Amino acid sequence: MKRTKDRFSVTYSIKGSAEDAREKARDICVEQTVEFPLALITDKYILGEVPGRIEAFTSVTKSLHQARISYPVLAAGSEVTQFLNVLFGNTSLKPGIRVERIEPSHALFRMYAGPRFGIDGIREAAGVRERPLLATAIKPMGLDAGRLADLAYGLASAGIDVIKDDHGLADQEYASFAQRARLCSRAVAKANAKTGGRTIYAPNVTADGDEVVRRAREAKRFGAGALVVSPGLAGFHSIRAIREDRSICLPVFFHPALLGSFVSSRQSGISHYAIFGQIPRIFGADASIFPNFGGRFSFSRSDCARITEGARGSMGTMKPVFPMPGGGINLSSIRRLVRFYGNDVILLVGGGLFEYDADVAKGVAYFKSLIS
Amino acid sequence: MKRTKDRFSVTYSIKGSAEDAREKARDICVEQTVEFPLALITDKYILGEVPGRIEAFTSVTKSLHQARISYPVLAAGSEVTQFLNVLFGNTSLKPGIRVERIEPSHALFRMYAGPRFGIDGIREAAGVRERPLLATAIKPMGLDAGRLADLAYGLASAGIDVIKDDHGLADQEYASFAQRARLCSRAVAKANAKTGGRTIYAPNVTADGDEVVRRAREAKRFGAGALVVSPGLAGFHSIRAIREDRSICLPVFFHPALLGSFVSSRQSGISHYAIFGQIPRIFGADASIFPNFGGRFSFSRSDCARITEGARGSMGTMKPVFPMPGGGINLSSIRRLVRFYGNDVILLVGGGLFEYDADVAKGVAYFKSLIS
């Protein structure tokens, strides 16, 4: 049997002296693949093809280095779980090593086609050609489905582009998933019919195992226009499963819940660029929600710029993805944010929109005056 | 409709002055539930019952504090994904806040029954009453299923207690899951029949979505004695799904792949106690694999002691779970490790066993002489 020799690469930052970092890089090559003393491996194919290979090693400073390591695509198989395992499984448990970026290979691009919609697809669905999109979330948790639908109706009537479920709305006794997704989809459709608008409603389908896919299909039947998924909770395979299901065919908004720990140390974990930009995109997300700088979270301007680069920058054949900053954005900062992110952004304004005026229509109108 | 008022608690460490930490604790109460300005919430039930509540606040030092916050079990619903979301979803994105421990409530204990087997159940299956158990892994990745099965046969014939798949063995072209799990289960059964022993073979069933459960059922049919799952890759719901499936009924070995970033900062993330001890146990793992101190990973003695406490310590009605340290354990350190962990431990020796002697039977015999 002739096996592919295709290899993809991962660049790691490694702390320590150049000598230590080179040794750590060699350890990564073994740890992420054979996990076995190389001296005890007698099979020539395994020894030659399976372990990681250091393709490049560069020193950023005396105590910080970068190693680009290639892995056989066969090691990652065809599953998201095993791909992430090769990327950082055991090495995540070692300090001072951080995933900076991924360079997918030819075979990987065939396996993971990236976003189905991307920026252009979402613009087409929303009927918005050039300007930034405005999104908000329906909440708080505790409201029943009827009241959430009323809220969605008001927001859609005001002409907002995207209404997403708050990521904490799951399938609680307060409002079941099915009831909420049905009533809110219907409310937004009714408002769209009235205004001639194309507001997109995106229910949160994050759930255990394949229930994510079942909810996504149900949401599609109810008429939802997009979906919210938190892969930190449900696993990254959940995004891919939705992307690959032809009966769903809806844009996916990636939510970063529980993924903050990957970026809480600058020396370990996974870079903002990769975890909030590249990785959701590879598995098929169409927009990446993340905490904006200056809000109630701690991301810096540079963190947000790097995420945006991972989401929108060139990556083989994969469509660019909308950066979707949120978390404490006020309407007063919109113009500044558009200068920072450019037009290809979805601005997610939650509390800020409701605080602007008790009548959300005024907030939405004000937003539109700022960006058109 | 009368709703339960049951609340579970989470204790967070918070960096900063006492005043800052109290404010951050109040923010957590909102962020993890309603995620909405409290001043804008008019519904009395929501305002009174849904947000987190600070039940206790204590200062460890001037700049480190602990807040115990209770949440309504209704906010967490009945899904693992939403439980983790309430635990740490958005707050994971804020620096200087760390989950220390969980105090499950009455309702939560009903929902999550913990391990089905635990220490006693695994001891019964392995036929080992008091001494520590010895486990090893079959590898390296790249071997075909037949050669992995030969390896498993040799190890089982030598009388080792547990043989697990290396966590990097998934469903690759090198050896498909089905072929590997079938041949290795058969090889271990054959060795057991010959020796009268009860070696347990645990294939790795980590996979995308409900495929985890399908593989676990398949492994059961092949005669596997336990299962390995990496919930950092597959999601924690995968452990629960296996635990709740009556057709599977096999012990689950939790593997920590990709979860290292939760403990890479002492000030953020989730404590060793919770992420490697409590959390796998709550969802139904029977043994917790983690990197031993002094090996090629960086965990300290105290980290390992805390994990062991989370796994074996008292937690309501939940059975205690085997700590299963691994990652560079040599046979020369076994006696020291048994003094440290006590008898209720599964020692996972990979490369160390193969390095001791080319004939693994000698390594296994030496191990048994050390611990009986």
XYZ file of C-alpha atoms in Angstrom:
744
model
C 0.000 0.000 0.000
C 1.448 3.345 -1.051
C 0.995 5.912 1.688
C 0.891 9.669 1.258
C 3.962 11.518 2.509
C 1.994 14.759 2.880
C 2.996 16.738 5.991
C 1.481 19.815 7.606
C 3.378 22.185 9.891
C 2.914 23.830 13.244
C 5.077 26.667 14.541
C 5.728 26.656 18.284
C 7.284 29.377 20.424
C 9.676 27.854 22.943
C 11.161 29.583 25.993
C 14.723 28.926 27.155
C 18.246 29.054 25.800
C 18.668 28.151 22.137
C 20.115 24.808 23.176
C 17.233 24.033 25.551
C 14.694 25.135 22.958
C 16.220 22.876 20.312
C 16.002 19.976 22.716
C 12.402 20.844 23.545
C 11.626 21.005 19.830
C 13.068 17.508 19.386
C 10.935 16.361 22.330
C 7.822 17.813 20.690
C 8.555 15.804 17.530
C 8.412 12.599 19.602
C 5.768 13.547 22.164
C 3.175 14.523 19.558
C 3.547 11.354 17.499
C 5.268 8.099 18.507
C 5.647 9.037 22.199
C 8.308 6.349 22.507
C 12.109 6.362 22.835
C 13.379 6.667 19.242
C 16.292 4.367 20.098
C 13.816 1.543 20.690
C 12.046 1.949 17.343
C 13.379 -0.573 14.845
C 10.872 -0.040 12.020
C 12.497 2.144 9.356
C 9.223 3.492 7.968
C 8.036 4.581 11.403
C 11.381 6.127 12.317
C 11.616 7.950 8.996
C 8.054 9.122 8.463
C 6.004 9.220 11.637
C 7.813 11.503 14.132
C 7.616 15.280 13.806
C 10.463 16.967 11.918
C 12.033 20.307 12.722
C 11.740 22.169 9.426
C 13.000 25.504 10.722
C 14.365 26.923 13.950
C 14.779 30.635 14.540
C 15.659 32.679 17.601
C 13.411 35.630 18.348
C 15.469 36.655 21.384
C 18.105 34.871 23.453
C 15.391 33.220 25.494
C 12.577 32.838 22.957
C 12.719 30.701 19.853
C 10.398 29.384 17.199
C 10.427 25.905 15.756
C 8.396 24.927 12.740
C 7.649 21.230 13.015
C 6.032 19.125 10.320
C 3.835 16.092 10.986
C 2.551 13.444 8.620
C -1.096 14.056 7.810
C -1.547 10.314 8.431
C -0.776 10.876 12.133
C -3.693 13.285 12.342
C -5.977 10.898 10.490
C -9.247 12.424 9.348
C -10.699 13.430 12.703
C -10.729 16.822 14.373
C -9.944 15.270 17.767
C -6.777 13.576 16.528
C -5.721 16.653 14.537
C -5.837 18.711 17.754
C -4.053 15.906 19.577
C -1.119 16.030 17.140
C -1.171 19.824 17.268
C -0.840 20.151 21.045
C -2.256 17.149 22.998
C 0.510 16.157 25.422
C 2.709 19.165 24.746
C -0.010 21.385 26.234
C 1.077 19.821 29.543
C 4.635 21.166 29.213
C 5.349 24.760 30.205
C 6.938 27.401 28.016
C 5.672 26.007 24.713
C 3.004 27.779 22.701
C 1.323 27.038 19.396
C 1.771 30.117 17.201
C 0.280 29.093 13.884
C -0.630 26.194 11.649
C 0.371 25.704 8.036
C -2.152 23.286 6.586
C -0.871 20.984 3.870
C -2.444 20.028 0.568
C -4.101 16.957 2.082
C -5.354 18.940 5.055
C -6.950 21.553 2.800
C -8.768 18.730 1.032
C -9.937 17.310 4.348
C -10.943 20.602 5.944
C -12.451 22.930 3.407
C -12.904 25.813 5.825
C -15.961 28.072 5.988
C -18.856 27.359 3.685
C -20.040 30.981 3.700
C -17.311 33.234 5.057
C -17.541 37.003 4.789
C -19.131 37.115 1.307
C -21.682 34.435 2.162
C -22.816 36.191 5.318
C -22.976 39.548 3.510
C -25.155 37.990 0.837
C -27.477 36.423 3.417
C -27.773 39.706 5.310
C -28.080 41.806 2.144
C -25.284 44.107 3.301
C -22.694 44.916 0.656
C -19.946 47.005 2.148
C -20.597 48.374 5.579
C -19.836 46.634 8.882
C -22.661 44.498 10.272
C -24.309 45.124 13.625
C -25.156 42.173 15.825
C -26.671 41.840 19.256
C -27.683 39.051 21.609
C -31.043 38.227 23.136
C -30.885 37.736 26.901
C -30.900 37.551 29.915
C -31.002 33.879 30.800
C -34.223 33.317 32.742
C -36.588 34.916 30.215
C -39.081 32.499 28.702
C -39.092 31.767 24.985
C -42.007 34.120 24.322
C -40.271 37.089 25.859
C -37.020 36.310 24.054
C -39.007 36.180 20.810
C -40.590 39.547 21.575
C -37.137 40.959 22.073
C -35.961 39.426 18.795
C -39.001 40.848 17.024
C -38.246 44.341 18.283
C -34.604 44.124 17.258
C -35.368 42.737 13.823
C -38.056 45.364 13.265
C -35.436 47.988 14.061
C -33.346 46.563 11.223
C -30.383 45.070 13.065
C -28.310 42.712 10.890
C -27.766 39.783 13.221
C -29.512 38.603 16.399
C -27.783 35.789 18.236
C -28.813 33.859 21.302
C -26.705 34.732 24.296
C -24.211 31.861 24.541
C -25.669 30.972 27.956
C -29.057 30.121 26.447
C -28.875 26.358 26.028
C -31.800 24.075 26.814
C -32.818 25.147 30.287
C -36.185 24.972 31.992
C -36.398 28.777 31.578
C -36.681 28.367 27.785
C -36.112 25.086 25.979
C -33.970 25.122 22.875
C -36.757 23.991 20.598
C -39.287 26.513 21.838
C -36.849 29.409 21.816
C -35.431 28.627 18.374
C -38.927 28.181 16.916
C -40.490 31.304 18.405
C -37.478 33.531 17.735
C -37.057 32.317 14.137
C -40.747 32.989 13.559
C -40.585 36.421 15.197
C -37.619 37.490 13.088
C -39.255 36.173 9.899
C -42.380 38.158 10.749
C -40.367 41.321 11.317
C -38.430 40.767 8.067
C -41.685 40.302 6.156
C -42.942 43.571 7.593
C -39.798 45.637 6.991
C -38.482 43.917 3.868
C -35.244 43.475 5.809
C -33.034 40.403 6.113
C -32.151 40.168 9.779
C -30.401 36.910 10.573
C -31.350 35.027 13.745
C -28.670 32.679 15.097
C -29.726 30.319 17.893
C -27.088 28.753 20.131
C -26.902 25.048 19.298
C -24.029 24.189 21.663
C -24.892 20.852 23.281
C -23.476 17.444 24.189
C -22.201 15.222 21.349
C -24.229 14.930 18.160
C -27.082 16.807 19.805
C -25.349 19.907 18.349
C -26.089 18.631 14.852
C -29.653 17.640 15.727
C -30.324 21.143 17.087
C -28.711 22.738 14.049
C -31.045 20.739 11.772
C -34.010 21.688 13.914
C -32.985 25.351 13.824
C -32.752 25.156 10.042
C -36.296 23.770 9.850
C -37.548 26.591 12.081
C -36.011 29.109 9.666
C -32.949 30.245 11.595
C -30.411 32.136 9.492
C -27.198 31.109 11.252
C -25.964 29.183 14.308
C -23.838 29.864 17.385
C -21.455 27.143 18.592
C -18.974 27.167 21.496
C -16.413 24.481 20.604
C -14.571 25.004 23.894
C -17.633 23.333 25.411
C -18.836 21.032 22.625
C -15.521 20.222 20.905
C -14.210 21.657 17.641
C -15.587 18.663 15.762
C -19.051 20.140 16.336
C -18.288 23.016 13.941
C -17.037 20.637 11.302
C -20.054 18.359 11.693
C -22.408 21.278 11.039
C -20.317 22.554 8.145
C -20.348 19.148 6.466
C -24.073 18.492 6.904
C -25.758 19.429 3.650
C -29.191 19.567 5.226
C -28.046 22.420 7.505
C -26.109 24.804 5.241
C -26.103 27.796 7.603
C -23.296 30.141 8.648
C -21.642 29.241 11.963
C -20.673 31.869 14.521
C -17.833 30.559 16.673
C -18.068 31.544 20.376
C -14.923 31.436 22.586
C -16.472 30.184 25.867
C -14.010 28.189 28.021
C -11.151 28.796 25.579
C -9.689 31.742 27.511
C -7.235 29.507 29.374
C -5.391 28.822 26.120
C -4.327 32.474 26.015
C -3.988 33.270 29.718
C -0.231 32.755 29.627
C 1.839 34.414 26.907
C 4.394 31.601 27.112
C 2.126 28.563 26.983
C -1.130 27.615 25.356
C -2.172 28.616 21.852
C -1.830 32.057 20.265
C -4.843 34.329 19.799
C -4.141 34.100 16.069
C -4.539 30.328 16.033
C -7.173 29.564 18.671
C -9.619 32.357 17.786
C -8.667 32.847 14.114
C -7.159 29.909 12.266
C -8.586 26.941 14.139
C -12.299 27.854 14.015
C -11.787 28.791 10.354
C -10.119 25.516 9.394
C -13.027 23.544 10.869
C -15.608 25.688 9.100
C -16.726 28.661 11.213
C -17.858 31.702 9.227
C -17.445 34.337 11.943
C -15.308 34.404 15.069
C -16.686 36.023 18.210
C -14.023 37.284 20.632
C -13.674 39.866 23.420
C -12.881 43.286 22.024
C -10.041 45.337 23.489
C -11.005 47.983 25.989
C -14.154 46.128 27.053
C -14.659 44.144 30.240
C -12.197 41.467 29.098
C -8.452 41.829 28.857
C -7.557 41.352 25.232
C -5.178 43.969 23.831
C -5.484 45.807 20.513
C -2.682 43.659 19.223
C -4.422 40.432 20.342
C -7.528 41.527 18.428
C -5.474 42.453 15.364
C -3.870 38.995 15.400
C -7.252 37.259 15.705
C -8.515 39.313 12.780
C -5.460 38.277 10.770
C -6.107 34.609 11.561
C -9.757 35.030 10.559
C -9.389 37.151 7.434
C -5.784 36.759 6.288
C -4.755 34.559 3.386
C -4.864 30.828 4.198
C -4.689 28.671 1.087
C -8.078 28.145 -0.462
C -10.030 28.922 2.701
C -12.532 31.756 2.606
C -11.981 34.677 4.970
C -14.048 34.770 8.125
C -15.728 37.740 9.827
C -14.068 38.929 13.025
C -16.916 39.526 15.465
C -15.632 41.508 18.456
C -17.982 41.899 21.408
C -17.992 42.114 25.177
C -18.740 45.607 26.384
C -18.793 47.580 23.112
C -20.627 50.891 23.425
C -22.159 52.735 20.503
C -19.829 55.650 21.245
C -16.827 53.571 20.203
C -18.231 52.291 16.893
C -16.411 54.754 14.606
C -13.098 54.019 16.292
C -13.673 50.290 15.952
C -14.499 50.549 12.267
C -11.232 52.426 11.723
C -9.462 49.590 13.545
C -11.174 46.557 11.993
C -12.189 48.029 8.647
C -15.549 47.313 7.059
C -15.313 43.532 7.135
C -16.406 43.140 10.721
C -19.532 42.208 12.647
C -19.771 44.416 15.717
C -21.477 42.574 18.541
C -23.125 45.051 20.881
C -25.090 43.569 23.765
C -25.778 45.619 26.874
C -24.426 48.742 25.118
C -27.356 48.773 22.718
C -29.942 48.377 25.461
C -28.249 51.031 27.579
C -28.228 53.582 24.728
C -31.972 53.948 24.781
C -34.884 51.950 26.164
C -36.127 51.899 22.558
C -33.616 49.657 20.763
C -34.786 51.017 17.403
C -33.035 54.258 18.305
C -29.800 52.427 19.087
C -29.905 50.536 15.800
C -30.695 53.692 13.818
C -27.865 55.533 15.551
C -25.468 52.693 14.745
C -26.444 52.726 11.095
C -25.936 56.493 10.923
C -22.409 55.942 12.221
C -21.332 53.384 9.669
C -23.072 54.270 6.398
C -44.731 25.872 37.653
C -42.681 25.434 40.813
C -38.988 25.595 40.035
C -36.207 24.096 42.097
C -34.086 26.590 44.008
C -31.191 24.146 44.212
C -27.792 25.839 43.795
C -24.294 24.442 43.377
C -21.119 26.331 44.217
C -17.798 27.094 42.605
C -14.829 28.569 44.452
C -12.656 30.955 42.436
C -9.261 32.391 43.313
C -9.101 36.055 42.364
C -5.963 38.214 42.135
C -5.950 41.885 43.163
C -6.791 44.013 46.175
C -9.682 42.826 48.326
C -11.831 45.571 46.857
C -10.959 44.674 43.256
C -11.479 40.997 43.965
C -14.931 41.632 45.440
C -15.847 43.586 42.341
C -14.524 40.810 40.114
C -16.551 38.297 42.123
C -19.691 40.367 41.521
C -18.806 40.464 37.812
C -18.468 36.663 37.751
C -21.982 36.347 39.207
C -23.348 38.280 36.217
C -20.969 37.098 33.485
C -21.631 33.418 34.111
C -25.406 33.714 34.094
C -27.500 36.650 32.860
C -24.590 38.496 31.180
C -26.680 41.633 31.213
C -26.632 44.867 33.241
C -28.541 44.014 36.437
C -30.015 47.528 36.467
C -31.861 46.738 33.235
C -33.427 43.515 34.552
C -36.972 44.168 35.683
C -38.107 40.586 36.277
C -37.974 39.861 40.016
C -37.582 36.113 39.640
C -34.625 36.497 37.290
C -32.980 39.149 39.427
C -33.479 37.120 42.591
C -32.700 33.598 41.426
C -30.664 33.481 38.219
C -27.429 35.449 38.835
C -24.557 33.925 40.775
C -24.421 34.747 44.496
C -21.300 35.331 46.552
C -21.728 32.859 49.418
C -18.305 33.439 50.986
C -15.322 35.690 50.418
C -11.987 35.130 52.119
C -8.574 36.701 51.690
C -5.659 34.288 51.354
C -3.119 37.130 51.123
C -3.445 40.861 50.460
C -3.477 40.207 46.750
C -5.161 36.809 46.520
C -8.732 36.061 47.533
C -11.263 33.304 47.209
C -14.935 33.747 46.429
C -17.420 30.917 46.694
C -20.217 31.635 44.239
C -23.435 29.678 43.971
C -25.417 29.201 40.773
C -28.897 27.833 40.209
C -28.736 24.298 38.895
C -31.368 25.450 36.381
C -28.775 27.726 34.741
C -26.578 24.701 34.077
C -29.520 22.693 32.742
C -28.814 19.012 32.304
C -25.990 19.176 29.799
C -22.256 18.883 30.389
C -21.551 21.681 27.914
C -23.765 24.171 29.734
C -22.501 23.056 33.150
C -18.934 23.896 32.040
C -20.195 27.129 30.536
C -21.652 28.258 33.874
C -18.504 27.063 35.648
C -16.034 29.086 33.598
C -17.251 29.889 30.022
C -16.736 33.636 29.599
C -14.805 34.116 32.821
C -12.013 31.947 31.352
C -11.376 34.962 29.112
C -10.640 37.244 32.076
C -7.167 37.162 33.639
C -6.387 36.519 37.292
C -9.406 34.300 37.967
C -9.034 30.581 38.554
C -11.527 27.821 39.325
C -10.339 26.102 42.513
C -13.082 23.590 43.243
C -16.701 22.679 42.698
C -19.249 21.862 45.359
C -21.940 19.874 43.630
C -25.456 20.308 44.963
C -28.098 17.718 45.678
C -29.618 18.118 42.215
C -26.233 17.943 40.566
C -25.386 14.701 42.368
C -28.639 13.269 41.029
C -27.792 14.410 37.514
C -24.158 13.328 37.525
C -23.711 10.114 39.410
C -19.922 10.022 39.003
C -17.885 6.904 38.240
C -19.718 3.649 37.649
C -16.723 1.541 38.732
C -14.217 3.699 40.584
C -11.329 2.145 42.484
C -13.237 -0.865 43.824
C -14.792 -1.662 40.475
C -11.464 -1.600 38.644
C -9.818 -3.685 41.389
C -12.567 -6.270 41.028
C -12.231 -6.362 37.246
C -8.445 -6.717 37.474
C -8.604 -9.184 40.360
C -6.176 -7.122 42.427
C -7.174 -6.596 46.034
C -4.718 -4.309 47.717
C -1.543 -3.593 45.825
C -1.064 -0.784 43.293
C -1.840 -1.677 39.691
C 0.700 -1.543 36.896
C -0.346 -0.219 33.520
C 1.443 0.371 30.269
C 0.617 1.615 26.790
C 0.989 -0.069 23.427
C 2.806 2.074 20.884
C 4.408 3.619 18.840
C 1.976 5.141 16.388
C 2.788 3.686 12.984
C 2.678 0.002 14.002
C -0.058 -1.972 12.307
C -2.839 -3.587 14.320
C -1.223 -7.020 14.193
C 2.027 -5.828 15.712
C 0.202 -3.835 18.374
C -1.732 -7.007 19.217
C 1.517 -8.996 19.452
C 2.821 -6.406 21.870
C -0.399 -6.590 23.906
C -0.163 -10.392 23.945
C 3.363 -10.270 25.327
C 2.450 -7.760 28.013
C -0.679 -9.638 29.071
C 1.228 -12.930 29.135
C 3.707 -11.243 31.478
C 0.827 -10.511 33.813
C 0.577 -6.720 33.645
C -2.700 -5.373 35.080
C -3.719 -2.830 32.458
C -2.727 -2.290 28.831
C -3.982 0.907 27.275
C -3.703 2.229 23.744
C -1.330 5.132 23.507
C -3.612 8.181 23.384
C -2.262 8.987 19.910
C -3.701 5.781 18.469
C -7.000 6.934 16.992
C -8.266 5.682 13.632
C -5.313 6.236 11.337
C -4.324 4.410 8.181
C -1.497 2.810 10.204
C -4.032 0.827 12.244
C -7.759 1.445 12.114
C -9.642 1.652 15.400
C -11.786 -1.386 14.654
C -8.925 -3.624 13.622
C -6.692 -2.582 16.491
C -9.393 -2.898 19.143
C -10.489 -6.297 17.821
C -7.027 -7.823 17.478
C -5.730 -6.442 20.776
C -8.845 -7.491 22.729
C -8.501 -10.965 21.261
C -4.757 -11.126 22.000
C -5.267 -10.119 25.627
C -8.139 -12.600 26.048
C -5.916 -15.338 24.655
C -3.098 -14.462 27.046
C -5.526 -14.319 29.986
C -6.904 -17.760 29.052
C -3.373 -19.104 29.023
C -2.183 -17.512 32.280
C -5.457 -17.439 34.193
C -4.801 -13.718 34.630
C -7.186 -10.794 34.239
C -5.250 -8.194 32.280
C -7.488 -5.343 31.192
C -7.111 -3.946 27.676
C -8.308 -0.355 27.221
C -8.531 0.941 23.646
C -8.585 4.671 22.979
C -12.082 5.613 21.788
C -11.503 9.370 21.543
C -13.219 10.548 18.357
C -15.482 13.232 16.907
C -18.994 13.582 18.370
C -21.037 10.458 19.083
C -18.430 8.365 17.279
C -16.853 8.058 20.771
C -19.902 6.132 21.940
C -20.062 4.005 18.801
C -16.409 3.017 19.262
C -16.966 2.283 22.938
C -19.821 -0.077 22.047
C -17.687 -1.722 19.398
C -14.814 -2.121 21.874
C -17.206 -3.737 24.323
C -18.305 -6.242 21.688
C -14.663 -7.049 20.916
C -14.123 -7.812 24.607
C -12.171 -4.750 25.738
C -11.994 -4.356 29.522
C -11.902 -0.555 29.776
C -11.706 2.564 27.586
C -9.436 5.589 27.204
C -11.010 8.979 26.482
C -9.388 12.417 26.093
C -12.189 14.904 26.828
C -9.895 17.860 26.073
C -10.244 16.685 22.482
C -13.692 15.068 22.417
C -15.489 17.162 25.059
C -16.305 16.130 28.638
C -19.772 15.043 27.547
C -18.090 12.065 25.883
C -17.208 10.575 29.284
C -20.729 11.038 30.522
C -22.224 9.531 27.372
C -20.160 6.368 27.855
C -20.916 6.228 31.561
C -24.651 6.462 30.935
C -24.790 3.890 28.153
C -25.860 0.601 29.707
C -24.681 -1.419 26.740
C -21.102 -0.293 27.371
C -20.576 -0.617 31.124
C -16.772 -0.421 31.099
C -14.369 1.625 33.252
C -13.214 4.876 31.657
C -9.630 6.099 31.889
C -9.534 9.872 31.534
C -6.556 11.196 29.516
C -5.466 14.854 29.897
C -4.490 15.638 26.268
C -4.925 19.325 25.338
C -5.977 20.241 28.886
C -2.521 21.430 29.963
C -3.329 25.043 29.116
C -5.872 25.139 31.941
C -3.025 24.783 34.451
C -0.233 26.640 32.652
C -0.841 29.797 34.668
C -1.175 29.595 38.450
C -3.427 32.654 38.413
C -5.863 31.727 35.685
C -7.464 28.595 34.330
C -8.668 25.710 36.453
C -6.836 24.090 39.376
C -5.153 20.705 39.029
C -7.571 19.496 41.719
C -10.619 20.372 39.638
C -9.584 19.783 36.025
C -7.752 16.471 36.541
C -9.555 15.276 39.675
C -13.066 16.532 40.300
C -14.309 17.241 36.796
C -13.487 13.892 35.149
C -14.903 12.192 38.259
C -18.172 14.120 38.222
C -18.789 13.133 34.597
C -18.008 9.487 35.256
C -14.311 8.688 34.728
C -12.979 5.793 36.843
C -9.276 6.625 36.653
C -7.462 9.878 35.934
C -4.251 9.797 33.918
C -1.914 12.735 34.571
C 1.788 13.564 34.264
C 3.705 12.419 37.316
C 6.090 14.799 39.076
C 9.736 14.394 38.194
C 8.996 12.970 34.744
C 9.290 14.777 31.432
C 6.359 17.057 32.285
C 6.365 19.848 34.811
C 3.809 18.923 37.428
C 5.005 19.317 41.022
C 4.552 16.845 43.877
C 1.935 19.158 45.272
C 0.063 19.345 41.955
C -0.053 15.541 41.893
C -1.184 15.398 45.517
C -4.028 17.801 44.707
C -5.106 15.792 41.684
C -5.120 12.659 43.830
C -7.260 14.462 46.401
C -9.727 15.509 43.701
C -9.836 11.937 42.405
C -9.963 9.996 45.673
C -11.104 12.483 48.322
C -14.625 12.575 49.680
C -17.161 14.082 47.268
C -20.744 13.407 48.272
C -21.947 10.052 47.045
C -19.381 9.781 44.254
C -17.038 6.820 44.238
C -13.313 7.480 44.508
C -11.306 7.346 41.313
C -7.832 5.873 40.696
C -5.054 8.409 40.221
C -3.024 7.130 37.279
C 0.276 9.010 37.105
C 2.394 8.456 34.024
C 4.806 10.221 31.695
C 8.360 9.105 32.226
C 8.037 6.802 35.259
C 10.988 4.406 35.624
C 10.795 1.137 37.513
C 13.510 2.441 39.849
C 11.091 5.034 41.251
C 8.164 2.656 41.914
C 8.746 2.204 45.654
C 9.010 5.955 46.159
C 5.812 6.518 44.192
C 3.885 3.947 46.204
C 4.943 5.724 49.394
C 3.662 8.960 47.875
C 0.364 7.781 46.353
C -0.371 4.840 48.637
C -1.763 1.571 47.306
C -4.769 3.025 45.524
C -2.925 4.035 42.408
C -2.429 2.758 38.868
C 1.171 3.365 37.863
C 1.414 3.965 34.140
C 4.857 3.007 32.902
C 5.441 3.335 29.169
C 8.946 3.675 27.781
C 10.388 2.881 31.245
C 9.111 -0.697 31.075
C 10.512 -1.299 27.609
C 13.837 0.271 28.569
C 14.212 -1.936 31.672
C 14.696 -5.065 29.614
C 14.036 -6.096 26.041
C 11.919 -8.858 27.580
C 8.934 -7.015 29.094
C 8.107 -10.043 31.229
C 11.178 -9.223 33.280
C 10.041 -5.638 33.775
C 6.565 -6.735 34.873
C 7.993 -9.375 37.247
C 10.373 -6.802 38.732
C 7.504 -4.381 39.232
C 5.430 -6.991 41.015
C 8.357 -7.860 43.284
C 8.551 -4.193 44.254
C 4.943 -3.773 45.258
C 3.792 -7.055 46.764
